[in-house]
């Protein structure tokens, strides 16, 4: 593996599992010195020990903890070159706007959005002094399109991460600091496996939307993190980097409940993405195609003829022999105006 990140210092939040752990391994393999930040001491220490890095216990919603994280990284390694702000949650009580309580809304916003604000704030301060740095903020594909399963606060928080990343990328571009938003699709992480265990139907609705027909592996997302952290992406900033298996490029619409379904289109449980080897949706749930231009089981109406209408002859309207096709009329002749003559002849 190439060492694009040799001797660079990377701070990774949520480093104990999932995308964070895979990124710790990938960045360390490419030569970076990694600071592993996590609220879970056991998982965070294990990640740091695996790559010979530094563990710092951090509650990412506490400003003092985040400030101390970057101070510790600079005190230990002398600089901060890469900040991968990855910590986030997606709790089961974050659902439809009709059922999600205000406490659940605020908790998700704090962990997913406010933490990224705090991490960017203190990372940028150190990067400005050294005149260079790369910040990668974990957003999501739901930041650019609606989610297949309702998670109102999560979706809103990731949209905020995307907008903030654009703002910061533009603001600090001339100072050598790049800020990009990483937008993964569904990833095979403990969080997603927990969702499958608790609600297999809800989790399966995610899979049918992915053109590649599978979830991403954490190592595939970590490869994107390494790219954004390295000089291979030196001309990228204020951008959204989608790694979603084609979800954002597909066109599907969610199915209506059975009592609201019109009589056309596929039934509940039928995928409307064609024969791609995808597993049909469990009931009740599915995708619907656009409304067809004809009723199933009835042949479509022929297109109306554009030929000129037949005209009747002057002889009558009795038989078909008397019907002839109307020929186009010739343009009317222009008559020359009559001369009025001279004044002596007008009275004649």
XYZ file of C-alpha atoms in Angstrom:
348
model
C 0.000 0.000 0.000
C 1.258 3.494 -0.841
C 2.300 5.858 1.934
C 0.519 9.009 0.805
C 0.110 10.175 4.406
C 3.619 9.579 5.672
C 4.253 11.382 9.018
C 0.951 13.279 8.872
C -1.151 13.541 12.011
C -4.791 12.476 11.765
C -7.464 12.974 14.423
C -10.442 10.618 14.037
C -13.612 10.812 16.135
C -15.789 7.743 16.546
C -12.599 5.726 16.068
C -13.624 2.660 18.055
C -15.885 0.939 15.524
C -17.386 0.952 12.041
C -16.133 3.520 9.559
C -13.967 5.164 12.210
C -12.060 1.961 13.042
C -11.601 1.075 9.374
C -10.258 4.600 8.754
C -7.833 4.304 11.682
C -6.379 1.191 10.084
C -6.292 2.640 6.562
C -4.688 5.968 7.471
C -2.124 4.259 9.697
C -1.304 1.828 6.877
C -0.621 4.832 4.631
C 1.859 6.279 7.100
C -0.231 8.610 9.285
C 0.087 9.038 13.035
C -3.430 8.529 14.325
C -5.183 10.057 17.316
C -8.193 7.872 18.162
C -11.034 9.774 19.832
C -14.049 7.944 21.231
C -16.384 8.029 24.210
C -16.000 4.239 24.559
C -12.681 3.792 26.328
C -12.350 0.067 25.680
C -12.989 0.291 21.937
C -10.960 3.485 21.522
C -7.923 2.121 23.368
C -8.035 -1.109 21.361
C -8.040 0.861 18.097
C -5.098 3.029 19.199
C -3.058 0.061 20.424
C -3.638 -1.798 17.157
C -1.949 0.922 15.092
C 0.429 2.345 17.687
C -1.545 5.566 17.983
C -2.845 7.769 20.755
C -6.227 7.355 22.457
C -8.138 10.343 23.874
C -11.505 9.860 25.536
C -13.852 12.542 24.199
C -17.501 13.434 24.516
C -17.861 15.208 21.177
C -20.770 17.371 22.360
C -18.670 18.862 25.178
C -16.680 21.855 23.931
C -13.975 21.503 26.595
C -13.374 17.858 25.601
C -13.062 18.720 21.909
C -10.681 21.594 22.575
C -8.544 19.329 24.784
C -8.509 16.658 22.059
C -6.738 18.897 19.547
C -4.474 20.401 22.175
C -3.374 16.885 23.142
C -2.773 15.929 19.502
C -0.593 19.006 18.933
C 1.247 18.557 22.227
C 2.038 14.924 21.347
C 2.800 15.111 17.624
C 3.369 18.824 17.002
C 0.600 19.419 14.440
C -2.793 18.364 13.044
C -2.890 17.638 9.316
C -6.116 15.632 9.015
C -9.385 15.834 10.938
C -11.924 13.126 10.216
C -15.070 14.167 12.097
C -16.960 10.917 12.013
C -18.813 10.451 15.328
C -22.579 10.130 14.971
C -25.692 8.277 16.102
C -28.957 7.057 14.583
C -31.221 5.992 17.466
C -34.480 4.079 16.908
C -36.588 6.849 18.473
C -35.562 9.152 15.608
C -38.339 8.298 13.178
C -41.143 10.223 11.486
C -41.602 13.882 12.330
C -45.060 12.862 13.588
C -43.626 10.570 16.271
C -40.081 11.849 17.035
C -39.945 13.709 20.326
C -38.034 16.918 20.914
C -35.504 15.195 23.181
C -34.624 12.675 20.457
C -34.370 15.478 17.905
C -31.983 17.500 20.060
C -29.798 14.532 21.000
C -29.193 13.578 17.368
C -28.516 17.195 16.382
C -25.991 17.567 19.198
C -24.016 14.422 18.360
C -24.226 14.560 14.571
C -24.062 18.291 13.845
C -22.876 20.270 16.851
C -19.921 17.902 17.333
C -18.783 18.530 13.757
C -19.056 22.279 14.365
C -16.861 21.986 17.470
C -14.288 19.707 15.834
C -13.978 21.974 12.794
C -13.676 25.056 15.005
C -10.694 23.754 16.962
C -9.020 21.835 14.133
C -9.047 24.897 11.853
C -7.339 26.992 14.522
C -4.291 24.700 14.468
C -4.347 24.212 10.686
C -4.275 27.970 10.051
C -1.016 28.288 11.958
C 0.643 25.651 9.811
C -1.009 26.880 6.579
C -2.358 23.509 5.507
C -4.880 20.836 6.425
C -7.651 18.525 5.276
C -10.971 18.166 7.092
C -13.391 15.365 6.221
C -16.866 15.541 7.741
C -19.114 12.491 7.643
C -22.463 13.471 6.136
C -24.650 10.927 4.316
C -26.397 10.259 1.028
C -29.601 11.375 2.797
C -28.102 14.873 2.847
C -28.733 15.092 -0.915
C -31.970 13.072 -1.246
C -34.834 11.829 0.878
C -34.354 8.765 3.064
C -36.147 5.501 2.271
C -36.897 5.090 5.965
C -37.946 8.110 7.968
C -35.276 9.445 10.350
C -36.070 13.119 10.503
C -33.380 14.399 12.871
C -30.609 12.262 11.359
C -31.440 13.467 7.846
C -31.604 17.101 8.955
C -28.308 16.825 10.851
C -26.482 15.360 7.859
C -27.883 18.085 5.625
C -26.432 20.577 8.088
C -23.034 18.854 7.981
C -23.028 19.083 4.181
C -23.952 22.785 4.150
C -21.418 23.635 6.849
C -18.664 21.768 4.998
C -19.341 23.832 1.867
C -19.255 27.049 3.871
C -15.955 26.229 5.578
C -14.371 24.888 2.404
C -15.028 28.182 0.648
C -14.042 30.362 3.594
C -10.630 28.788 4.276
C -9.606 27.645 0.792
C -7.089 30.509 0.345
C -5.423 29.499 3.615
C -4.621 25.997 2.372
C -7.363 24.255 4.374
C -9.641 21.916 2.462
C -13.034 20.883 3.885
C -15.106 18.174 2.211
C -18.216 16.211 3.156
C -18.105 12.439 2.790
C -21.556 11.062 1.908
C -21.672 7.273 2.340
C -24.581 5.047 1.472
C -25.689 2.338 3.934
C -22.600 0.642 5.381
C -22.256 -2.807 6.938
C -21.482 -1.529 10.438
C -22.651 -2.587 13.930
C -25.219 0.226 13.764
C -26.812 -1.190 10.615
C -26.624 -4.785 11.868
C -28.459 -3.653 14.998
C -31.146 -2.134 12.800
C -31.518 -5.424 10.914
C -31.865 -7.290 14.188
C -34.508 -4.918 15.573
C -36.475 -4.177 12.406
C -35.588 -6.440 9.443
C -38.371 -4.959 7.291
C -37.137 -1.400 7.722
C -33.555 -2.424 7.049
C -34.496 -4.425 3.950
C -36.157 -1.351 2.456
C -32.719 0.256 2.398
C -31.166 -2.571 0.384
C -33.622 -2.518 -2.515
C -32.701 1.088 -3.303
C -29.006 0.299 -3.946
C -28.246 -0.416 -7.640
C -25.147 -2.432 -6.672
C -27.433 -4.676 -4.624
C -25.380 -4.702 -1.407
C -24.230 -2.536 1.469
C -20.795 -0.924 1.534
C -18.039 -2.351 3.675
C -16.329 0.019 6.142
C -13.017 -0.486 4.331
C -14.511 0.927 1.125
C -15.505 4.125 2.931
C -12.095 4.281 4.621
C -10.466 4.237 1.180
C -12.467 7.356 0.304
C -11.332 8.987 3.564
C -7.684 8.279 2.694
C -8.192 9.831 -0.738
C -9.737 13.015 0.674
C -7.002 13.246 3.309
C -4.183 12.899 0.777
C -2.762 15.224 -1.868
C -4.489 13.109 -4.526
C -7.545 15.287 -3.779
C -5.573 18.528 -3.550
C -7.981 20.393 -5.872
C -11.113 19.291 -3.993
C -12.754 21.443 -1.366
C -16.292 22.474 -0.395
C -17.563 19.365 -2.173
C -19.799 16.396 -1.443
C -18.063 13.067 -2.048
C -20.729 10.407 -2.631
C -19.823 6.756 -2.015
C -23.328 5.310 -2.102
C -23.427 2.352 -4.493
C -25.411 4.376 -7.034
C -28.351 5.297 -4.786
C -28.308 8.984 -5.677
C -28.220 8.138 -9.395
C -31.282 5.845 -9.306
C -34.913 6.866 -9.785
C -37.410 5.205 -7.469
C -40.432 6.383 -5.538
C -41.756 4.844 -2.304
C -44.957 2.843 -2.490
C -48.165 4.059 -0.880
C -49.953 2.072 1.828
C -52.341 -0.537 0.407
C -55.490 1.458 1.228
C -54.158 4.400 -0.819
C -52.863 2.439 -3.803
C -54.392 3.154 -7.220
C -55.298 0.132 -9.384
C -52.300 0.594 -11.711
C -48.625 -0.232 -11.134
C -46.959 -3.107 -9.280
C -48.448 -4.516 -6.121
C -46.984 -4.008 -2.683
C -43.721 -5.899 -2.350
C -42.717 -5.635 -6.013
C -39.567 -3.691 -6.850
C -39.836 -1.164 -9.663
C -36.151 -1.192 -10.551
C -36.282 -3.933 -13.160
C -34.726 -7.394 -13.090
C -31.431 -6.625 -11.353
C -31.345 -9.619 -9.051
C -32.576 -7.530 -6.110
C -34.593 -9.062 -3.332
C -38.296 -8.034 -3.483
C -39.434 -5.807 -0.665
C -41.159 -7.390 2.338
C -44.810 -6.522 2.864
C -45.918 -3.856 3.508
C -43.368 -1.755 1.659
C -42.028 -1.392 -1.816
C -41.439 0.826 -4.776
C -43.797 2.061 -7.439
C -43.256 2.858 -11.047
C -44.700 5.861 -12.847
C -48.319 5.577 -13.978
C -48.584 3.756 -17.323
C -50.265 5.426 -20.269
C -52.762 2.559 -20.652
C -54.765 0.206 -18.443
C -53.084 -3.211 -17.905
C -54.881 -5.960 -19.865
C -56.296 -3.535 -22.423
C -54.445 -2.767 -25.688
C -53.283 0.813 -26.116
C -55.315 3.087 -28.340
C -53.912 3.598 -31.844
C -52.472 6.986 -32.636
C -54.878 9.243 -34.564
C -54.327 9.488 -38.322
C -52.725 12.650 -39.640
C -53.947 12.170 -43.258
C -56.291 14.864 -44.740
C -59.995 14.359 -44.280
C -61.914 13.029 -47.278
C -64.205 15.579 -48.955
C -67.621 15.002 -50.545
C -68.151 15.662 -54.245
C -70.779 18.158 -55.419
C -72.783 15.314 -56.954
C -74.002 14.140 -53.555
C -73.121 12.122 -50.454
C -74.491 8.678 -51.277
C -71.729 6.143 -51.973
C -68.005 5.791 -51.512
C -67.476 6.333 -55.236
C -68.693 9.873 -54.832
C -66.036 10.593 -52.213
C -62.783 12.036 -53.405
C -59.752 13.374 -51.614
C -59.716 17.122 -51.387
C -56.916 18.588 -53.478
C -55.080 21.594 -52.153
C -56.553 24.838 -53.460
C -54.315 26.967 -55.697
C -53.510 30.428 -54.437
C -55.975 33.078 -55.655
C -54.969 35.137 -58.682
C -54.077 38.727 -58.106
C -56.200 40.979 -60.343
C -54.746 44.086 -61.859
C -56.625 47.198 -60.734
C -58.821 48.878 -63.359
C -57.696 52.193 -64.714
C -60.025 55.046 -63.986
C -59.037 56.762 -67.268
C -58.485 60.436 -67.751
C -60.736 63.101 -66.358
C -62.447 63.658 -69.769
C -63.613 59.973 -70.005
C -64.848 59.426 -66.470
C -68.363 60.493 -67.265
C -68.745 58.237 -70.315
